[in-house]
Short mmCIF file of C-alpha atoms in Angstrom, two decimals:
data_model
loop_
_atom_site.label_atom_id
_atom_site.label_comp_id
_atom_site.label_asym_id
_atom_site.label_seq_id
_atom_site.Cartn_x
_atom_site.Cartn_y
_atom_site.Cartn_z
CA MET A 1 105.70 116.38 180.63
CA ALA A 2 103.13 116.68 183.40
CA GLU A 3 99.60 115.80 182.34
CA GLN A 4 97.39 118.86 182.58
CA MET A 5 93.73 119.08 181.75
CA GLU A 6 93.72 119.17 178.00
CA VAL A 7 90.92 120.79 176.02
CA ASN A 8 90.14 118.91 172.82
CA SER A 9 90.00 120.51 169.37
CA ASP A 10 86.26 120.00 168.88
CA ILE A 11 85.48 121.74 172.15
CA ILE A 12 87.82 124.58 171.24
CA LEU A 13 86.02 125.05 167.94
CA ASP A 14 82.62 124.96 169.68
CA ILE A 15 83.92 127.68 172.01
CA LEU A 16 85.56 129.82 169.34
CA GLY A 17 82.46 129.71 167.16
CA ASN A 18 81.14 132.72 169.09
CA ASP A 19 82.29 136.27 168.53
CA THR A 20 81.88 137.42 172.16
CA ARG A 21 83.90 134.49 173.46
CA ARG A 22 86.68 135.30 171.01
CA LYS A 23 86.67 138.91 172.26
CA ILE A 24 86.94 137.72 175.86
CA LEU A 25 89.94 135.55 174.99
CA VAL A 26 91.63 138.38 173.12
CA ALA A 27 91.11 140.70 176.11
CA LEU A 28 92.48 138.15 178.59
CA SER A 29 95.50 137.47 176.39
CA ASP A 30 96.73 140.97 177.26
CA GLU A 31 96.29 140.45 180.99
CA PRO A 32 94.00 138.97 183.65
CA MET A 33 90.88 141.09 184.26
CA TYR A 34 88.04 141.25 186.76
CA PHE A 35 84.44 141.08 185.65
CA ASN A 36 83.63 144.80 185.24
CA GLN A 37 86.83 145.46 183.30
CA LEU A 38 86.07 142.56 181.00
CA ALA A 39 82.42 143.52 180.41
CA LYS A 40 83.50 147.07 179.49
CA GLU A 41 86.24 145.78 177.19
CA VAL A 42 83.99 143.32 175.36
CA GLY A 43 81.13 145.80 175.10
CA VAL A 44 78.10 143.51 175.37
CA GLY A 45 75.57 143.05 178.19
CA GLN A 46 76.83 141.84 181.57
CA GLN A 47 74.48 138.83 181.57
CA ALA A 48 75.87 137.65 178.24
CA VAL A 49 79.46 138.14 179.39
CA LEU A 50 78.75 136.19 182.57
CA ARG A 51 77.24 133.31 180.62
CA HIS A 52 80.18 133.13 178.22
CA LEU A 53 82.66 133.30 181.10
CA GLN A 54 80.95 130.28 182.64
CA THR A 55 81.19 128.37 179.37
CA LEU A 56 84.86 129.29 178.99
CA GLU A 57 85.62 128.28 182.56
CA GLU A 58 83.85 124.92 182.13
CA SER A 59 85.81 124.26 178.95
CA GLY A 60 89.12 124.72 180.78
CA LEU A 61 90.28 127.62 178.61
CA ILE A 62 90.08 130.17 181.41
CA GLU A 63 90.25 130.06 185.20
CA THR A 64 89.70 132.46 188.09
CA TYR A 65 91.80 133.51 191.06
CA ALA A 66 91.22 135.93 193.93
CA GLU A 67 93.34 139.01 194.52
CA LYS A 68 93.35 141.19 197.64
CA SER A 69 91.64 144.54 197.15
CA ASP A 70 92.92 147.77 198.69
CA LEU A 71 90.94 149.55 201.43
CA GLY A 72 89.61 146.40 203.07
CA ALA A 73 87.11 145.65 200.28
CA PRO A 74 86.36 141.98 199.58
CA ASP A 75 88.83 140.04 197.39
CA ARG A 76 88.42 140.65 193.72
CA LYS A 77 87.88 137.71 191.37
CA TYR A 78 90.13 137.78 188.31
CA TYR A 79 89.83 135.79 185.10
CA ARG A 80 92.88 134.57 183.20
CA LEU A 81 93.70 132.19 180.34
CA SER A 82 94.58 128.72 181.56
CA ASP A 83 95.49 126.62 178.53
CA SER A 84 98.34 127.06 176.14
CA PHE A 85 98.15 125.58 172.67
CA ILE A 86 98.39 126.04 168.96
CA LEU A 87 95.52 124.73 166.89
CA THR A 88 96.16 124.33 163.18
CA ILE A 89 93.21 123.81 160.86
CA SER A 90 94.07 122.97 157.33
CA LEU A 91 91.48 122.82 154.57
CA SER A 92 92.06 122.20 150.90
CA GLU A 93 90.31 120.35 148.10
CA ASP A 94 91.99 117.12 149.20
CA HIS A 95 92.48 117.56 152.87
CA PHE A 96 90.87 118.66 156.08
CA SER A 97 92.75 118.37 159.32
CA MET A 98 92.77 119.82 162.79
CA LYS A 99 95.88 119.43 164.84
CA LYS A 100 96.30 120.74 168.37
CA ARG A 101 99.70 120.98 169.96
CA ARG A 102 100.40 122.20 173.45
CA ILE A 103 103.07 124.83 173.81
CA ALA A 104 105.08 122.17 175.52
CA GLU A 105 106.65 122.62 178.94
CA SER A 106 109.74 120.61 178.03
CA ARG A 107 110.26 122.75 174.96
CA GLN A 108 109.87 125.88 177.06
CA GLU A 109 113.04 124.81 178.85
CA GLU A 110 114.89 124.66 175.54
CA SER A 111 113.64 127.99 174.36
CA ARG A 112 114.41 129.58 177.72
CA LYS A 113 118.09 128.82 177.13
CA TYR A 114 117.76 130.21 173.62
CA TYR A 115 116.05 133.27 175.05
CA GLU A 116 118.74 133.96 177.62
CA ALA A 117 121.30 133.89 174.84
CA PHE A 118 119.62 136.64 172.96
CA ASP A 119 118.26 138.80 175.72
CA SER A 120 120.57 141.00 177.70
CA THR A 121 117.75 142.06 180.09
CA PRO A 122 118.79 145.67 180.57
CA GLU A 123 118.06 147.25 183.96
CA GLU A 124 116.41 150.46 182.84
CA MET A 125 112.76 149.98 181.86
CA GLY A 126 112.76 151.82 178.52
CA SER A 127 115.84 149.93 177.47
CA ALA A 128 114.34 146.59 178.54
CA LEU A 129 111.19 147.36 176.50
CA TYR A 130 113.21 148.29 173.44
CA SER A 131 115.18 145.08 173.76
CA LEU A 132 111.96 143.04 174.08
CA GLN A 133 110.62 144.75 170.98
CA GLU A 134 113.74 143.81 169.01
CA ASN A 135 113.71 140.21 170.24
CA LEU A 136 110.05 139.90 169.38
CA SER A 137 110.62 141.14 165.88
CA ASP A 138 113.51 138.66 165.36
CA VAL A 139 111.33 135.81 166.57
CA GLU A 140 108.43 136.91 164.36
CA GLU A 141 110.76 136.98 161.37
CA GLU A 142 111.98 133.44 161.98
CA ILE A 143 108.40 132.29 162.54
CA SER A 144 107.37 133.80 159.20
CA ALA A 145 110.20 132.05 157.37
CA LEU A 146 109.32 128.67 158.87
CA GLU A 147 105.63 129.19 158.18
CA ALA A 148 106.39 129.91 154.53
CA ARG A 149 108.38 126.69 154.28
CA LEU A 150 105.59 124.81 156.02
CA ASN A 151 103.17 126.30 153.54
CA ASP A 152 105.24 124.77 150.71
CA LEU A 153 105.10 121.41 152.44
CA TYR A 154 101.34 121.61 153.03
CA SER A 155 100.97 122.47 149.37
CA LEU A 156 103.12 119.50 148.41
CA LYS A 157 101.09 117.27 150.66
CA GLN A 158 97.96 118.52 148.98
CA GLN A 159 99.34 117.57 145.57
CA ILE A 160 100.24 114.09 146.77
CA LEU A 161 96.72 113.64 148.20
CA ASN A 162 95.26 115.00 144.99
CA ARG A 163 97.01 112.30 142.95
CA LEU A 164 95.97 109.68 145.45
CA HIS A 165 92.32 110.72 145.23
CA LYS A 166 92.50 110.77 141.44
CA ILE A 167 93.81 107.19 141.36
CA GLY A 168 91.13 106.29 143.91
CA VAL A 169 88.20 107.65 141.92
CA ASP A 170 89.47 106.26 138.60
CA ASN A 171 90.07 102.71 139.83
CA PHE A 172 88.12 101.86 142.96
CA GLU A 173 84.59 101.66 144.32
CA GLU A 174 83.49 103.89 147.23
CA ASN A 175 84.09 101.27 149.95
CA GLU A 176 87.48 100.36 148.45
CA ARG A 177 88.54 104.00 148.36
CA LYS A 178 87.91 104.47 152.09
CA ILE A 179 90.32 101.64 152.81
CA LEU A 180 92.84 102.91 150.26
CA TYR A 181 92.92 106.44 151.71
CA ALA A 182 93.26 105.14 155.25
CA ILE A 183 96.18 102.90 154.27
CA VAL A 184 98.11 105.53 152.29
CA GLU A 185 97.38 108.49 154.59
CA GLU A 186 97.55 106.85 158.01
CA SER A 187 99.80 103.79 157.51
CA PRO A 188 97.83 101.50 159.88
CA MET A 189 99.84 98.60 161.34
CA SER A 190 97.09 95.99 161.29
CA ILE A 191 93.65 95.10 159.95
CA ALA A 192 92.37 95.77 163.48
CA ASP A 193 93.77 99.34 163.36
CA LEU A 194 92.16 99.83 159.97
CA SER A 195 88.88 98.50 161.31
CA ASP A 196 88.96 101.08 164.13
CA MET A 197 89.81 103.88 161.74
CA ILE A 198 86.99 103.38 159.30
CA GLY A 199 84.45 101.56 161.46
CA GLU A 200 84.07 98.41 159.33
CA LYS A 201 84.30 94.77 160.41
CA GLU A 202 87.70 93.13 159.92
CA SER A 203 86.25 90.30 157.80
CA ARG A 204 84.63 92.84 155.48
CA ILE A 205 87.90 94.76 155.18
CA LYS A 206 89.82 91.59 154.28
CA ASP A 207 87.32 90.82 151.51
CA VAL A 208 87.57 94.31 150.06
CA ILE A 209 91.38 94.22 150.15
CA THR A 210 91.34 90.94 148.22
CA VAL A 211 89.36 92.66 145.45
CA MET A 212 91.71 95.66 145.52
CA LYS A 213 94.79 93.46 145.24
CA SER A 214 93.34 91.82 142.13
CA LYS A 215 93.43 95.23 140.41
CA MET A 216 97.18 95.69 140.73
CA ASP A 217 100.52 93.98 140.18
CA LYS A 218 101.11 91.32 142.84
CA ALA A 219 104.53 92.56 144.03
CA ASN A 220 103.22 96.11 144.39
CA ALA A 221 100.08 94.94 146.18
CA GLN A 222 102.45 93.27 148.63
CA LEU A 223 104.30 96.59 149.17
CA LEU A 224 101.07 98.45 149.80
CA PHE A 225 99.08 95.94 151.87
CA GLY A 226 101.90 93.65 153.06
CA ASN A 227 102.57 95.30 156.42
CA LEU A 228 98.97 94.85 157.60
CA LYS A 229 98.97 92.08 160.22
CA MET B 1 98.49 135.60 142.61
CA ALA B 2 94.93 135.82 141.35
CA GLU B 3 92.48 137.24 143.87
CA GLN B 4 89.97 134.59 144.82
CA MET B 5 87.07 134.98 147.17
CA GLU B 6 88.69 134.80 150.56
CA VAL B 7 86.83 133.60 153.62
CA ASN B 8 87.84 135.45 156.77
CA SER B 9 88.94 133.76 159.99
CA ASP B 10 85.94 134.84 162.06
CA ILE B 11 83.54 133.37 159.51
CA ILE B 12 85.57 130.16 159.42
CA LEU B 13 85.33 129.87 163.20
CA ASP B 14 81.58 130.56 163.11
CA ILE B 15 81.28 127.75 160.55
CA LEU B 16 83.56 125.27 162.31
CA GLY B 17 81.77 125.81 165.63
CA ASN B 18 79.30 123.12 164.57
CA ASP B 19 79.98 119.41 164.70
CA THR B 20 77.85 118.47 161.66
CA ARG B 21 79.54 121.10 159.50
CA ARG B 22 82.94 119.75 160.53
CA LYS B 23 81.81 116.25 159.55
CA ILE B 24 80.67 117.51 156.14
CA LEU B 25 84.05 119.15 155.54
CA VAL B 26 85.90 116.01 156.60
CA ALA B 27 83.77 113.92 154.22
CA LEU B 28 84.31 116.31 151.28
CA SER B 29 88.05 116.41 151.94
CA ASP B 30 88.18 112.80 150.73
CA GLU B 31 86.27 113.54 147.55
CA PRO B 32 83.31 115.45 146.11
CA MET B 33 79.96 113.87 146.98
CA TYR B 34 76.31 114.27 146.00
CA PHE B 35 73.63 114.95 148.55
CA ASN B 36 72.53 111.41 149.41
CA GLN B 37 76.09 110.18 149.78
CA LEU B 38 76.88 113.07 152.08
CA ALA B 39 73.76 112.69 154.24
CA LYS B 40 74.54 108.98 154.70
CA GLU B 41 78.18 109.73 155.53
CA VAL B 42 77.37 112.44 158.07
CA GLY B 43 74.55 110.43 159.65
CA VAL B 44 72.12 113.18 160.64
CA GLY B 45 68.71 114.13 159.19
CA GLN B 46 68.56 115.28 155.55
CA GLN B 47 66.95 118.62 156.47
CA ALA B 48 69.83 119.43 158.82
CA VAL B 49 72.43 118.43 156.24
CA LEU B 50 70.74 120.58 153.62
CA ARG B 51 70.68 123.60 155.93
CA HIS B 52 74.37 123.21 156.80
CA LEU B 53 75.30 122.74 153.14
CA GLN B 54 73.59 126.06 152.38
CA THR B 55 75.53 127.80 155.15
CA LEU B 56 78.79 126.28 153.94
CA GLU B 57 78.09 127.29 150.36
CA GLU B 58 77.23 130.87 151.38
CA SER B 59 80.46 131.09 153.36
CA GLY B 60 82.53 130.17 150.30
CA LEU B 61 84.03 127.06 151.86
CA ILE B 62 82.23 124.68 149.52
CA GLU B 63 80.75 124.90 146.02
CA THR B 64 78.62 122.73 143.76
CA TYR B 65 79.01 121.48 140.22
CA ALA B 66 76.87 119.29 137.97
CA GLU B 67 78.00 115.94 136.62
CA LYS B 68 76.30 113.93 133.89
CA SER B 69 74.49 110.87 135.19
CA ASP B 70 74.46 107.53 133.38
CA LEU B 71 71.27 106.21 131.80
CA GLY B 72 69.89 109.58 130.78
CA ALA B 73 68.94 110.58 134.35
CA PRO B 74 69.13 114.30 135.21
CA ASP B 75 72.57 115.75 136.04
CA ARG B 76 73.72 115.09 139.55
CA LYS B 77 74.74 117.99 141.79
CA TYR B 78 78.05 117.41 143.55
CA TYR B 79 79.50 119.31 146.51
CA ARG B 80 83.23 119.97 146.84
CA LEU B 81 85.57 122.06 148.98
CA SER B 82 86.39 125.40 147.36
CA ASP B 83 88.84 127.21 149.60
CA SER B 84 92.34 126.25 150.50
CA PHE B 85 93.93 127.61 153.65
CA ILE B 86 95.68 126.97 156.90
CA LEU B 87 94.24 128.64 159.97
CA THR B 88 96.50 128.78 163.00
CA ILE B 89 94.99 129.68 166.35
CA SER B 90 97.43 130.25 169.13
CA LEU B 91 96.36 130.73 172.74
CA SER B 92 98.57 131.12 175.77
CA GLU B 93 98.56 133.13 178.96
CA ASP B 94 100.08 136.08 177.12
CA HIS B 95 98.85 135.71 173.64
CA PHE B 96 95.83 134.99 171.49
CA SER B 97 96.13 135.07 167.74
CA MET B 98 94.39 133.76 164.67
CA LYS B 99 96.31 133.73 161.45
CA LYS B 100 94.96 132.52 158.15
CA ARG B 101 97.22 131.79 155.24
CA ARG B 102 96.13 130.61 151.83
CA ILE B 103 97.92 127.62 150.46
CA ALA B 104 99.44 129.98 147.96
CA GLU B 105 99.31 129.41 144.22
CA SER B 106 102.76 130.88 143.64
CA ARG B 107 104.20 128.59 146.27
CA GLN B 108 102.44 125.66 144.64
CA GLU B 109 104.68 126.27 141.64
CA GLU B 110 107.74 125.97 143.83
CA SER B 111 106.58 122.86 145.54
CA ARG B 112 105.53 121.31 142.23
CA LYS B 113 109.18 121.41 141.17
CA TYR B 114 110.14 119.93 144.51
CA TYR B 115 107.48 117.31 144.07
CA GLU B 116 108.67 116.27 140.63
CA ALA B 117 112.13 115.80 142.05
CA PHE B 118 110.97 113.27 144.53
CA ASP B 119 108.22 111.50 142.71
CA SER B 120 109.06 109.01 140.00
CA THR B 121 105.36 108.56 139.09
CA PRO B 122 105.50 104.84 138.31
CA GLU B 123 103.12 103.56 135.61
CA GLU B 124 101.63 100.61 137.42
CA MET B 125 98.90 101.62 139.87
CA GLY B 126 100.03 99.66 142.93
CA SER B 127 103.53 100.94 142.50
CA ALA B 128 102.29 104.52 142.08
CA LEU B 129 100.26 104.20 145.28
CA TYR B 130 103.20 102.82 147.21
CA SER B 131 105.36 105.68 145.99
CA LEU B 132 102.69 108.22 147.03
CA GLN B 133 102.54 106.61 150.46
CA GLU B 134 106.30 106.93 150.86
CA ASN B 135 106.35 110.54 149.65
CA LEU B 136 103.52 111.41 151.99
CA SER B 137 105.34 109.94 154.94
CA ASP B 138 108.54 111.89 154.07
CA VAL B 139 106.57 115.12 153.83
CA GLU B 140 104.77 114.42 157.11
CA GLU B 141 108.12 113.84 158.78
CA GLU B 142 109.53 117.15 157.58
CA ILE B 143 106.31 118.91 158.60
CA SER B 144 106.60 117.46 162.11
CA ALA B 145 110.19 118.63 162.46
CA LEU B 146 109.33 122.18 161.35
CA GLU B 147 106.29 122.26 163.60
CA ALA B 148 108.43 121.27 166.60
CA ARG B 149 110.83 124.09 165.83
CA LEU B 150 107.93 126.49 165.40
CA ASN B 151 106.61 125.34 168.75
CA ASP B 152 109.93 126.41 170.33
CA LEU B 153 109.61 129.80 168.71
CA TYR B 154 106.00 130.25 169.82
CA SER B 155 107.11 129.36 173.31
CA LEU B 156 109.93 131.88 173.13
CA LYS B 157 107.50 134.50 171.87
CA GLN B 158 105.25 133.74 174.81
CA GLN B 159 108.10 134.33 177.25
CA ILE B 160 108.95 137.65 175.63
CA LEU B 161 105.29 138.73 175.83
CA ASN B 162 105.15 137.53 179.42
CA ARG B 163 108.03 139.84 180.39
CA LEU B 164 106.44 142.66 178.45
CA HIS B 165 103.13 142.26 180.27
CA LYS B 166 104.89 142.08 183.62
CA ILE B 167 106.68 145.37 182.97
CA GLY B 168 103.34 146.80 181.78
CA VAL B 169 101.39 145.87 184.88
CA ASP B 170 104.18 146.95 187.26
CA ASN B 171 104.75 150.38 185.72
CA PHE B 172 101.81 151.62 183.70
CA GLU B 173 98.11 152.44 183.97
CA GLU B 174 95.53 150.50 181.93
CA ASN B 175 95.31 153.05 179.10
CA GLU B 176 99.11 153.33 178.94
CA ARG B 177 99.51 149.56 178.75
CA LYS B 178 97.26 149.32 175.69
CA ILE B 179 99.54 151.72 173.87
CA LEU B 180 102.67 149.99 175.14
CA TYR B 181 101.56 146.53 173.97
CA ALA B 182 100.55 147.84 170.55
CA ILE B 183 103.93 149.54 170.09
CA VAL B 184 106.06 146.60 171.18
CA GLU B 185 103.95 143.86 169.54
CA GLU B 186 102.91 145.53 166.31
CA SER B 187 105.61 148.15 165.66
CA PRO B 188 103.23 150.80 164.25
CA MET B 189 104.86 153.36 161.94
CA SER B 190 102.85 156.41 163.05
CA ILE B 191 100.50 157.81 165.67
CA ALA B 192 97.76 157.46 163.05
CA ASP B 193 98.47 153.70 162.75
CA LEU B 194 98.40 153.39 166.51
CA SER B 195 95.14 155.29 166.65
CA ASP B 196 93.58 152.81 164.18
CA MET B 197 94.91 149.85 166.13
CA ILE B 198 93.52 150.74 169.51
CA GLY B 199 90.63 153.02 168.56
CA GLU B 200 91.72 156.14 170.48
CA LYS B 201 92.07 159.72 169.23
CA GLU B 202 95.58 160.75 168.12
CA SER B 203 95.66 163.71 170.53
CA ARG B 204 94.78 161.42 173.45
CA ILE B 205 97.53 158.96 172.41
CA LYS B 206 100.11 161.75 172.25
CA ASP B 207 99.20 162.86 175.77
CA VAL B 208 99.49 159.33 177.15
CA ILE B 209 102.84 158.79 175.43
CA THR B 210 104.17 161.98 177.04
CA VAL B 211 103.32 160.54 180.47
CA MET B 212 104.89 157.19 179.55
CA LYS B 213 108.11 158.86 178.38
CA SER B 214 108.40 160.62 181.72
CA LYS B 215 108.68 157.21 183.40
CA MET B 216 111.80 156.15 181.53
CA ASP B 217 115.27 157.25 180.52
CA LYS B 218 115.10 159.84 177.74
CA ALA B 219 117.40 158.09 175.27
CA ASN B 220 115.52 154.80 175.67
CA ALA B 221 112.15 156.53 175.33
CA GLN B 222 113.49 157.85 172.04
CA LEU B 223 114.36 154.30 170.91
CA LEU B 224 110.91 153.02 171.81
CA PHE B 225 108.67 155.89 170.68
CA GLY B 226 111.02 157.69 168.29
CA ASN B 227 109.93 156.02 165.06
CA LEU B 228 106.30 157.10 165.50
CA LYS B 229 105.64 159.89 163.01
#
């Protein structure tokens, strides 16, 4: 997959933390617009819209292009969305995560095949629209089913983390728990990895792990900590 | 499912649009903490932490509870996460959506059964932790597979919307397109629904639809607009 400019999750959240910017993105998700159209659609002052458009453009979420005007007027500058992603934020008593996935180019190829199979692309416009409507509702239905199943899995994950945190609080000190959670949740491959993850010196981590091992059966300690090089 | 206080997506984005607040949520997702712990963990001034904690508490994302201190000291106030949701933000050239789903209680029942099936809950602590680690990695694997499939479907949806918007721009005026997109994407059941969705008078919508019908085959116009009461 070609490397495009990728906007990171923190920046996206900084951007989306503003109501006007969200409105601009919603408007542009219907179609590209030029400035006056956009300002009317969003319904706040032109200066504010201009400022937010600059922020959005700098972030890489939108871009501009020029389109010829009729009647010999100067080219018109249009704004359009320029990134394509799904950001999932999950928050529960035992878990906070943000995950950003691109709507991947390679996968678009796959789904294009899938699409051709279930779209007959009728010639007549009304018929094409009706067919798009039906396809969209099929896709939405499958998305809902998968999201429900994912919801079960997130819930399951939450329960697993809940038990983990309970064992952590009942048996370990604060500094030990940090290491424990990182090992169980992230499966680091080495002490060096672990050191990067939690920002502690390797020697310190080794000492803490020695204490932790002393609290459990030797064979099981080996299972849990044994793969750390 | 019992009705809990539900935090809406816009408020969540307002909240998450701040780096310190995100750090507080990440810290509390490991375990509840009292103020000094939290301030140390987040690493910014106490006044700032206090202000953000107030905002988070007002939003309903976190709550406090008191826990007895040792040695007869006053009770200690702890902060913990209090909502449980997955927020999915999807942005592409043809689509912007935010969807918030609770990690549903009813579904937790289902996944609890599932969980019991694949957790042997060993007695010894090290063994229990190793088993949790394995379960977690199985769940993560299944989540990844479902998310990849969902990604295909989102991509497919994007292509359908892309064709829709192309037909819209090629054949309809701006006010007609708004109605077209709402009908195809949201399948409203009545003119009144449609009027709510796009904030136009019903009489105006009826007039526009008459013009739109005139641009397409009568039978197909019936398929597309016919179910609007």
